[in-house]
Tab-separated table of N, CA and C in Angstrom:
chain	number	residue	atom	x	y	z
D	1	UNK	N	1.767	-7.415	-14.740
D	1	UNK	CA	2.640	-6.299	-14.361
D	1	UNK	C	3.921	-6.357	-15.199
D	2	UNK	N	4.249	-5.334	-15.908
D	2	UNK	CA	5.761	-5.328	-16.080
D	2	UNK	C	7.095	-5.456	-15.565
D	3	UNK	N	7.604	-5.510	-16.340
D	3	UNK	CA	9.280	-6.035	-15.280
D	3	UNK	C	9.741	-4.764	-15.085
D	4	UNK	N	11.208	-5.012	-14.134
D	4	UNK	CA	11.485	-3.512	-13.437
D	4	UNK	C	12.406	-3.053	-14.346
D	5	UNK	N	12.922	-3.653	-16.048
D	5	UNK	CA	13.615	-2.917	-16.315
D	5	UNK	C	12.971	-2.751	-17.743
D	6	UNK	N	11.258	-3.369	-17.606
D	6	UNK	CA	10.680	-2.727	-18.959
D	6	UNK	C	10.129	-1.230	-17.957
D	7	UNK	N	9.787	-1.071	-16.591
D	7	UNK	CA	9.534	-0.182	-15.907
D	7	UNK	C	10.177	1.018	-16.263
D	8	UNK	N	11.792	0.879	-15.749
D	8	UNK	CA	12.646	1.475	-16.051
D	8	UNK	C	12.873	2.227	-17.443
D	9	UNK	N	12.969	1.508	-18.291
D	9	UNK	CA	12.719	1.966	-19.832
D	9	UNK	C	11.553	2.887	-20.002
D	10	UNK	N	10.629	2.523	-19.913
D	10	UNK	CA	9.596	3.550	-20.032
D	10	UNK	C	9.591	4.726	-19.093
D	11	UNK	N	9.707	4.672	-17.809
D	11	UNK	CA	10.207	5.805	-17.038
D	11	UNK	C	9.072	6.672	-17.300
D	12	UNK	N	9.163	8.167	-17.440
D	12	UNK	CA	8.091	9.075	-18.170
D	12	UNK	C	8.397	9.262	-19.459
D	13	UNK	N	8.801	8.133	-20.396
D	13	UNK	CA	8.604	8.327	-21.421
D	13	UNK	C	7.506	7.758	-22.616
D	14	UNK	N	5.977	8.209	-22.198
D	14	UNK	CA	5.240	7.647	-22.726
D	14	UNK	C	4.231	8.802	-23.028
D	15	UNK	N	3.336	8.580	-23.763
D	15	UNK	CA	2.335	9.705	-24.059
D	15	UNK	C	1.145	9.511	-23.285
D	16	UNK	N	0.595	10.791	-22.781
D	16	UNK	CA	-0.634	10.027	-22.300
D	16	UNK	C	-1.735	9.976	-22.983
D	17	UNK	N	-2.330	8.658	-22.743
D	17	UNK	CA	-3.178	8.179	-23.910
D	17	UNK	C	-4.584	9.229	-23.271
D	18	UNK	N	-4.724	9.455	-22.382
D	18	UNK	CA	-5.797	10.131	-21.573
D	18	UNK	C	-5.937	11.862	-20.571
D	19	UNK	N	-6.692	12.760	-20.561
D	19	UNK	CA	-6.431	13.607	-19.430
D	19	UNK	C	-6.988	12.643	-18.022
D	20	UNK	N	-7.601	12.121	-18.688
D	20	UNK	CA	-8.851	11.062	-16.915
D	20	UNK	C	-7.665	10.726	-16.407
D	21	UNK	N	-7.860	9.971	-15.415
D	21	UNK	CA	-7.334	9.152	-14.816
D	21	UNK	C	-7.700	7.673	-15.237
D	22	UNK	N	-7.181	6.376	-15.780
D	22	UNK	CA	-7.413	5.722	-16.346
D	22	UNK	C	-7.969	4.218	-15.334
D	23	UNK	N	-9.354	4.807	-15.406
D	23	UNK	CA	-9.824	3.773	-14.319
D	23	UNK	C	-10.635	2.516	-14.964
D	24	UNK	N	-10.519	1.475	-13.911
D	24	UNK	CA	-11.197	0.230	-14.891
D	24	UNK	C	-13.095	0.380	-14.577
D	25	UNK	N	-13.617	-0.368	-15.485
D	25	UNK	CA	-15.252	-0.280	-16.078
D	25	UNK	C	-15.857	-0.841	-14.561
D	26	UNK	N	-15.555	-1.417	-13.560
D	26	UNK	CA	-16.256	-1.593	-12.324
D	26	UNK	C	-15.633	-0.910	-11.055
D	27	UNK	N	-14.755	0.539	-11.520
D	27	UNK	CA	-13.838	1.110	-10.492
D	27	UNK	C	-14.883	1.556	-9.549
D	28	UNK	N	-16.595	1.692	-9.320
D	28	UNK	CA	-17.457	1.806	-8.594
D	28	UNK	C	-18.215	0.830	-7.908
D	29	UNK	N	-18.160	-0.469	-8.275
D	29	UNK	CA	-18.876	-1.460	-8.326
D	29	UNK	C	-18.945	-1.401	-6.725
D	30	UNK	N	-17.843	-2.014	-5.836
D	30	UNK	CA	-18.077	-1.734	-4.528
D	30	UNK	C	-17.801	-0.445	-3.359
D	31	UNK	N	-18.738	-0.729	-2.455
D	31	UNK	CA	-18.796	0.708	-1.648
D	31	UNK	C	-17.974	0.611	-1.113
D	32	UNK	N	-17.332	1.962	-0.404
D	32	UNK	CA	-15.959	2.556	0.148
D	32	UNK	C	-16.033	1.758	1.424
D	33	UNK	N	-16.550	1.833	2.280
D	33	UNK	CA	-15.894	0.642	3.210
D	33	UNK	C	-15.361	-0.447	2.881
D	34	UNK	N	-16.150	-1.010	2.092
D	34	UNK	CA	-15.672	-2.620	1.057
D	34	UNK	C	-14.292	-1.829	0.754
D	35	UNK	N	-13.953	-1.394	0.184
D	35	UNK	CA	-12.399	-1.098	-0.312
D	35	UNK	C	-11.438	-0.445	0.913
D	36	UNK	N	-11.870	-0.037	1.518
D	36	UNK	CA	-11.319	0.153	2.708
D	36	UNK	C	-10.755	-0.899	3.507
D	37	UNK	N	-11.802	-1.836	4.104
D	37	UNK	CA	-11.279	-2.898	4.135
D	37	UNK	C	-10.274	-3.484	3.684
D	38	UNK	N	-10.441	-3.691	2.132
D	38	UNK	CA	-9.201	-4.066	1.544
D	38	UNK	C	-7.693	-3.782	1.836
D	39	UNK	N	-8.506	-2.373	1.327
D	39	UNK	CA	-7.119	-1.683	1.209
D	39	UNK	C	-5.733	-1.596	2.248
D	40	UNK	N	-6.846	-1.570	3.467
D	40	UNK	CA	-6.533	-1.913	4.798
D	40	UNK	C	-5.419	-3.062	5.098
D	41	UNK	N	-6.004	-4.345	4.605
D	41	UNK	CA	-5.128	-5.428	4.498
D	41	UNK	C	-3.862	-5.182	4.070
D	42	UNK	N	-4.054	-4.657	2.067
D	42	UNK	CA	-2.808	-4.805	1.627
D	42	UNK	C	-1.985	-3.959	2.551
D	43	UNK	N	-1.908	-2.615	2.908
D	43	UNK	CA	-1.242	-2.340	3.603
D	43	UNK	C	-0.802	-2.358	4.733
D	44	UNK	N	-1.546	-3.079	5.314
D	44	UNK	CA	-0.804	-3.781	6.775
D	44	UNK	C	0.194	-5.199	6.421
D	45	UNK	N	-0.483	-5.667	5.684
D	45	UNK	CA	0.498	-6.521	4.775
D	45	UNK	C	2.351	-5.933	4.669
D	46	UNK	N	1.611	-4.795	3.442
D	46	UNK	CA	3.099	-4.390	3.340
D	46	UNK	C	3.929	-3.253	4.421
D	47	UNK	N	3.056	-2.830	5.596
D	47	UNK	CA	4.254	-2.559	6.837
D	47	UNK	C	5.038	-3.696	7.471
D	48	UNK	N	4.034	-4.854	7.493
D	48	UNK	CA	4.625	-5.861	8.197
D	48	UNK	C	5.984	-6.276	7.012
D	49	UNK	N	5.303	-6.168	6.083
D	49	UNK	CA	7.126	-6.617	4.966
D	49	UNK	C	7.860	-5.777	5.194
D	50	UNK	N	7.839	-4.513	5.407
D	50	UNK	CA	8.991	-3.502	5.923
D	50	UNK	C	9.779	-3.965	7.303
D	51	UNK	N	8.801	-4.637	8.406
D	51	UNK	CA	8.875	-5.253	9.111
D	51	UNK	C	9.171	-4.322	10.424
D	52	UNK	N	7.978	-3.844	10.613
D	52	UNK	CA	6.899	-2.482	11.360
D	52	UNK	C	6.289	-3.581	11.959
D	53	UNK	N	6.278	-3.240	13.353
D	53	UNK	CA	5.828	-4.130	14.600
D	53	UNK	C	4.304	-3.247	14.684
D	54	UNK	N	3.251	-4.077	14.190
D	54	UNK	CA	1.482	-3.624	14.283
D	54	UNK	C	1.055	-3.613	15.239
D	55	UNK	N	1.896	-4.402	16.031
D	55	UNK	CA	0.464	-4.417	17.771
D	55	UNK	C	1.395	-3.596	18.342
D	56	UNK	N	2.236	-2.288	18.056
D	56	UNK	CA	2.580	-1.269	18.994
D	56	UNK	C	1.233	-0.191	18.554
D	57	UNK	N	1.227	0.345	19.587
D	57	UNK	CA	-0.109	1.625	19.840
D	57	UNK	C	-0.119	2.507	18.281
D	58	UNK	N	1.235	2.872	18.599
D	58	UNK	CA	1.871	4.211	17.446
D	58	UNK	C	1.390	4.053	16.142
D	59	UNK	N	1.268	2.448	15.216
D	59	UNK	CA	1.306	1.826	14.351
D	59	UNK	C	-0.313	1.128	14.403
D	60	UNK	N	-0.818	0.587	15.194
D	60	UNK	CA	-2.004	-0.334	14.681
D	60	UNK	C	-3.079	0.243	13.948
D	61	UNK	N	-3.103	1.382	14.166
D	61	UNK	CA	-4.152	2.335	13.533
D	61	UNK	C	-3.655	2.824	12.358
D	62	UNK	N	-2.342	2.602	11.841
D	62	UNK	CA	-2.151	2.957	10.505
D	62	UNK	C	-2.776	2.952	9.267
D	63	UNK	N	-3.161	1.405	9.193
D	63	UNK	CA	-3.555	0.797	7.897
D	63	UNK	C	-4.767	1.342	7.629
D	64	UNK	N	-5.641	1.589	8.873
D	64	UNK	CA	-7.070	2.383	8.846
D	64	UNK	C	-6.789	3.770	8.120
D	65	UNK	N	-6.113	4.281	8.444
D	65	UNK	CA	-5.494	5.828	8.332
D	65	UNK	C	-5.377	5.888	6.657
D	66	UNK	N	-4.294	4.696	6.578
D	66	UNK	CA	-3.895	5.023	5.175
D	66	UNK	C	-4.931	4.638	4.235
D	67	UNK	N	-5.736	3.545	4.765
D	67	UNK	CA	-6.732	3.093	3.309
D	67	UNK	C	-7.706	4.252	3.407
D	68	UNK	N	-8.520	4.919	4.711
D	68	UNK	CA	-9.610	6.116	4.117
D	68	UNK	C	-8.630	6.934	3.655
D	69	UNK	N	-7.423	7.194	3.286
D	69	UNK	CA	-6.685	8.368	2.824
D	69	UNK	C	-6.647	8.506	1.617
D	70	UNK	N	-7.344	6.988	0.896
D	70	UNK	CA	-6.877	6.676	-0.277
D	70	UNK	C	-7.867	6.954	-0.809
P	1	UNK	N	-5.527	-6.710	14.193
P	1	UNK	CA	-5.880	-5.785	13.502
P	1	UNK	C	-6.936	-5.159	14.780
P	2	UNK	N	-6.991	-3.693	15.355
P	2	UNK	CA	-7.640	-3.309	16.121
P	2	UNK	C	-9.231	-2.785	15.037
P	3	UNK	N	-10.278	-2.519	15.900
P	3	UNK	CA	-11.292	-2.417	15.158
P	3	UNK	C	-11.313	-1.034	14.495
P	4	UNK	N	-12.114	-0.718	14.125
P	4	UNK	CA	-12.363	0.809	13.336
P	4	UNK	C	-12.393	1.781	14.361
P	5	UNK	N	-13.582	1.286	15.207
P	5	UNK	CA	-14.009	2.301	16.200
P	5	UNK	C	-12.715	2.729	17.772
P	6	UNK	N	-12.106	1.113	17.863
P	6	UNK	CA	-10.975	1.496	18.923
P	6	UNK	C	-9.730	1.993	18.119
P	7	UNK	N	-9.358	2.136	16.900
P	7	UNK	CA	-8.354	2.779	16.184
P	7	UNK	C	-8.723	4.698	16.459
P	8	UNK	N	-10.150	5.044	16.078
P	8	UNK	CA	-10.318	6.143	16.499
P	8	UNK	C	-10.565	6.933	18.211
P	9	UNK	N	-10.785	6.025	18.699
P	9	UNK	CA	-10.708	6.125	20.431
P	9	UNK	C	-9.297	5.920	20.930
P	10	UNK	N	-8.604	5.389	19.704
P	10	UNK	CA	-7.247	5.583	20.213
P	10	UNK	C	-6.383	7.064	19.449
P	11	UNK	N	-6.677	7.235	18.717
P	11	UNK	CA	-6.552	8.199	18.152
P	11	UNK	C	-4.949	8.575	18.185
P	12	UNK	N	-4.154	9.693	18.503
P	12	UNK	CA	-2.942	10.159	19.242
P	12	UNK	C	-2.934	10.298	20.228
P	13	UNK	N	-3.986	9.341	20.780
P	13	UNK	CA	-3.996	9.231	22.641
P	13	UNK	C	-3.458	8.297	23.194
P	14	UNK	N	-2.291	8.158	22.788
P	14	UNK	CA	-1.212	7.275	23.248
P	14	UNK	C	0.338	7.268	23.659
P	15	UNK	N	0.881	6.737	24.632
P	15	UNK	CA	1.785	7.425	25.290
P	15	UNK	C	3.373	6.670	24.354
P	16	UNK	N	3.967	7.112	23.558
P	16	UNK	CA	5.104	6.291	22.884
P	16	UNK	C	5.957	5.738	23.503
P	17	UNK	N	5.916	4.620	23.530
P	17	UNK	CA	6.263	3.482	24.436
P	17	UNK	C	7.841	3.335	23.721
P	18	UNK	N	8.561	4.121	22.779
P	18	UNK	CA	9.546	3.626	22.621
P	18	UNK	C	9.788	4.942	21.809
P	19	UNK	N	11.283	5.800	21.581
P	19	UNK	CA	11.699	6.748	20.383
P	19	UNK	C	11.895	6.084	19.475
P	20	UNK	N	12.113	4.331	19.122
P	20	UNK	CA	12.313	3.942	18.034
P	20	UNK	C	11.205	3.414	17.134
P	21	UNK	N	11.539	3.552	16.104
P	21	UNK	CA	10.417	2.635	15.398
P	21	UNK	C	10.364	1.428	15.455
P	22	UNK	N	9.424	1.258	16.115
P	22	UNK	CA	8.892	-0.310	16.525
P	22	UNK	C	8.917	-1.540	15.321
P	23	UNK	N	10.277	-2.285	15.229
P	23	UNK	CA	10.724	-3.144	14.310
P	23	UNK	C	10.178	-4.607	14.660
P	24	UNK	N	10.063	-5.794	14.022
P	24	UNK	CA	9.725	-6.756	14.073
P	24	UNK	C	11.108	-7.109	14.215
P	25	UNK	N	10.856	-8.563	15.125
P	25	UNK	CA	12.569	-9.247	15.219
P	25	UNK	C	13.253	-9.398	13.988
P	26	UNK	N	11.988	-9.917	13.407
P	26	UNK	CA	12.352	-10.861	11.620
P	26	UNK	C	12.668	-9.366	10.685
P	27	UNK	N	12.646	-8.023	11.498
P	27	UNK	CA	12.704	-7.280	9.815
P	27	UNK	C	13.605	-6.832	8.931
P	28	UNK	N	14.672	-7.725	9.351
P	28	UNK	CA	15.996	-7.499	8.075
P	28	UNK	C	16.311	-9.087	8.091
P	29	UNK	N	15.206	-9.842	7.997
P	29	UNK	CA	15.731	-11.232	7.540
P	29	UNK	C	15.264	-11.234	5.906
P	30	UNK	N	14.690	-10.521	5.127
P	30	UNK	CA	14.495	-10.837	3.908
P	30	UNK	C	15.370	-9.532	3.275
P	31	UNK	N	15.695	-9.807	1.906
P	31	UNK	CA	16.346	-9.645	0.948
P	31	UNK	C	15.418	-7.845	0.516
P	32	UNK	N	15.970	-6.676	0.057
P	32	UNK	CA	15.096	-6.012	0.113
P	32	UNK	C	14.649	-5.831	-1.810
P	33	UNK	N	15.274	-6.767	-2.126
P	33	UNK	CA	14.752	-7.236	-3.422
P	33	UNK	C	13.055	-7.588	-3.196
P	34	UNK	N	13.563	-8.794	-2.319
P	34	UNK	CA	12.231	-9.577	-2.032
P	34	UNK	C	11.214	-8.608	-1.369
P	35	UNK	N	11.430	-8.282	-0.488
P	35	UNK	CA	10.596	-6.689	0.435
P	35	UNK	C	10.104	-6.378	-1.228
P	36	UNK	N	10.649	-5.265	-1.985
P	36	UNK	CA	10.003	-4.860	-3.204
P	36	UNK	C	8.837	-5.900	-3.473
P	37	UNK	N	9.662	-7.006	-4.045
P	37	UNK	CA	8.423	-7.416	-5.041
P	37	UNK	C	7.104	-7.883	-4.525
P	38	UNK	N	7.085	-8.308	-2.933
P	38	UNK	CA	6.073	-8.137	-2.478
P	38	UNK	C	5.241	-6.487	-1.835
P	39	UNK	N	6.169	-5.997	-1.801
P	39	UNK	CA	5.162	-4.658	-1.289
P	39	UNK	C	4.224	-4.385	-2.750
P	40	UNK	N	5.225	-4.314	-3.743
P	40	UNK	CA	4.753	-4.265	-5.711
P	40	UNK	C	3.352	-4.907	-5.547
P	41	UNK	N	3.258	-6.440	-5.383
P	41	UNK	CA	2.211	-6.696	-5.505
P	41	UNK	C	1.188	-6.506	-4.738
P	42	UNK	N	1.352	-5.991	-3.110
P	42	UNK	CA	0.218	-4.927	-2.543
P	42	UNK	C	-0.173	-4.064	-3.108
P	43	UNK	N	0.672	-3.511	-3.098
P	43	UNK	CA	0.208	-1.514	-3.402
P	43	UNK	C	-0.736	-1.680	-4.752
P	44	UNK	N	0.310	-2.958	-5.766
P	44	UNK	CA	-0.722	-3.464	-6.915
P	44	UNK	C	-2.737	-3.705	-6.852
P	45	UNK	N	-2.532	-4.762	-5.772
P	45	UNK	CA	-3.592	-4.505	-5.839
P	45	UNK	C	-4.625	-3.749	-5.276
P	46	UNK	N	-3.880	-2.437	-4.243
P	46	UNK	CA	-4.151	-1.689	-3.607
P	46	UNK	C	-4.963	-0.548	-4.834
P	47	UNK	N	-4.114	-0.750	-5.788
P	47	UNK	CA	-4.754	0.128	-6.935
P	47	UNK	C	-5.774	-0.039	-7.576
P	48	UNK	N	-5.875	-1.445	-7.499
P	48	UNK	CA	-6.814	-2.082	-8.266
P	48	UNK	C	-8.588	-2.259	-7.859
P	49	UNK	N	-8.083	-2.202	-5.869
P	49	UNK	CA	-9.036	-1.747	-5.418
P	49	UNK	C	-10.061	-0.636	-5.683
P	50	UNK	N	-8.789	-0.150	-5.795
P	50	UNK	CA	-9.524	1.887	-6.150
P	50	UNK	C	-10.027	1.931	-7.915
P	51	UNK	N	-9.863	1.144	-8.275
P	51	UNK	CA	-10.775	1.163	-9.935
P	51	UNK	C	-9.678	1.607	-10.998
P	52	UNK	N	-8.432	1.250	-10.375
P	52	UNK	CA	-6.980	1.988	-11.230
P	52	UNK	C	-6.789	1.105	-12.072
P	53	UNK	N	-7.022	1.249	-13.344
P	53	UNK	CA	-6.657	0.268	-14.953
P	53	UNK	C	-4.672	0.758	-15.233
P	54	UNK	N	-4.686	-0.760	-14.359
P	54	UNK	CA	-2.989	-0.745	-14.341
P	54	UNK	C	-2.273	-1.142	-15.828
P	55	UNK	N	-3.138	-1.459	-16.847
P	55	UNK	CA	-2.498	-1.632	-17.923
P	55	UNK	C	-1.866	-0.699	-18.252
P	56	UNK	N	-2.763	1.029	-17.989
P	56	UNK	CA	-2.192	1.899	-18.988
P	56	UNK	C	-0.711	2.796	-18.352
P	57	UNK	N	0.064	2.722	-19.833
P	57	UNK	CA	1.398	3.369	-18.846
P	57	UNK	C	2.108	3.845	-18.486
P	58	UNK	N	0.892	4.822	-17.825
P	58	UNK	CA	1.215	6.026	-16.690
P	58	UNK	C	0.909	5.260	-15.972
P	59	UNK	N	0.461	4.082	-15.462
P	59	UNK	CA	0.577	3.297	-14.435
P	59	UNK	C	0.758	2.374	-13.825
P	60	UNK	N	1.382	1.705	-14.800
P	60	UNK	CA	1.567	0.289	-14.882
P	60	UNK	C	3.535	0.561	-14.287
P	61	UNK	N	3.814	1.673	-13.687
P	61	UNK	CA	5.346	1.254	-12.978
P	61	UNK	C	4.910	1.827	-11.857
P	62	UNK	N	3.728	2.112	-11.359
P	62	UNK	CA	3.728	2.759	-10.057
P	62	UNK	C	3.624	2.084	-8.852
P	63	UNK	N	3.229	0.703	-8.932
P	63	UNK	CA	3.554	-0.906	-7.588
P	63	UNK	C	5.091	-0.283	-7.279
P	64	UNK	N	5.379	-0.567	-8.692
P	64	UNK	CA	7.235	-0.786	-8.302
P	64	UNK	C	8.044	0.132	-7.743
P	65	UNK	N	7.312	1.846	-8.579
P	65	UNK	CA	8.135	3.122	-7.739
P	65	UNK	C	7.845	3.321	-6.264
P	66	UNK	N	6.095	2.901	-6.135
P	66	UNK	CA	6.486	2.550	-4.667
P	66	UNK	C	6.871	1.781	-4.055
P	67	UNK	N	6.830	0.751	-4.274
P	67	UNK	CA	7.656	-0.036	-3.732
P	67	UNK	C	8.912	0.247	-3.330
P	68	UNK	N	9.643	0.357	-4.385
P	68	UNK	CA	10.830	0.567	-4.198
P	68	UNK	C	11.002	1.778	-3.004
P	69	UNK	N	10.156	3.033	-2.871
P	69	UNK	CA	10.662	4.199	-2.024
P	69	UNK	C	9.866	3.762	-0.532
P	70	UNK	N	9.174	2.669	-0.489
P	70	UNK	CA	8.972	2.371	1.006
P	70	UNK	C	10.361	2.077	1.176
């Protein structure tokens, strides 16, 4: 990953090398639940770093929400 | 983590147990530097899940922009 002030620098100043969307050679390999799952994690992960209380009602069903959203 | 099936049986069928957003005790004990660079490396590999080739860069600052706007 780049740093936040090679981030910064580049900003939108880059060409795009592509119209696709620039996906990697096994972006199919596993099925959508499998990534769901995942996805699931990281982002319950990162509510809890916001530091979003998960076992309230309002919230536990989030991470589900957000990874099929994705 | 509630299951798949009781996340949807719970659905918005729940009574809000609080007007606030339900905070963790701990959630202004870290630095929101630190908050970033770990949400960065979720959402990171949140992308990576989805078949997103983070080298190229139109996407290689997007961990960090979100990051940063959680």
């Amino acid at each position: 990953m780049k740093g936040k002030e090679q981030i910064q620098i580049i900003g939108v100043n880059h060409f795009s090398t592509s119209i696709k969307t620039p996906l990697l050679a096994d972006a199919f390999d596993k099925s959508d639940d499998e990534k769901i799952k995942n996805i699931q994690h990281h982002f319950k992960m990162t509510m809890q770093e916001m530091g979003l209380d998960l076992t309230d009602d309002s919230l536990s069903g989030t991470p589900y929400h957000d990874a099929k959203c994705m």
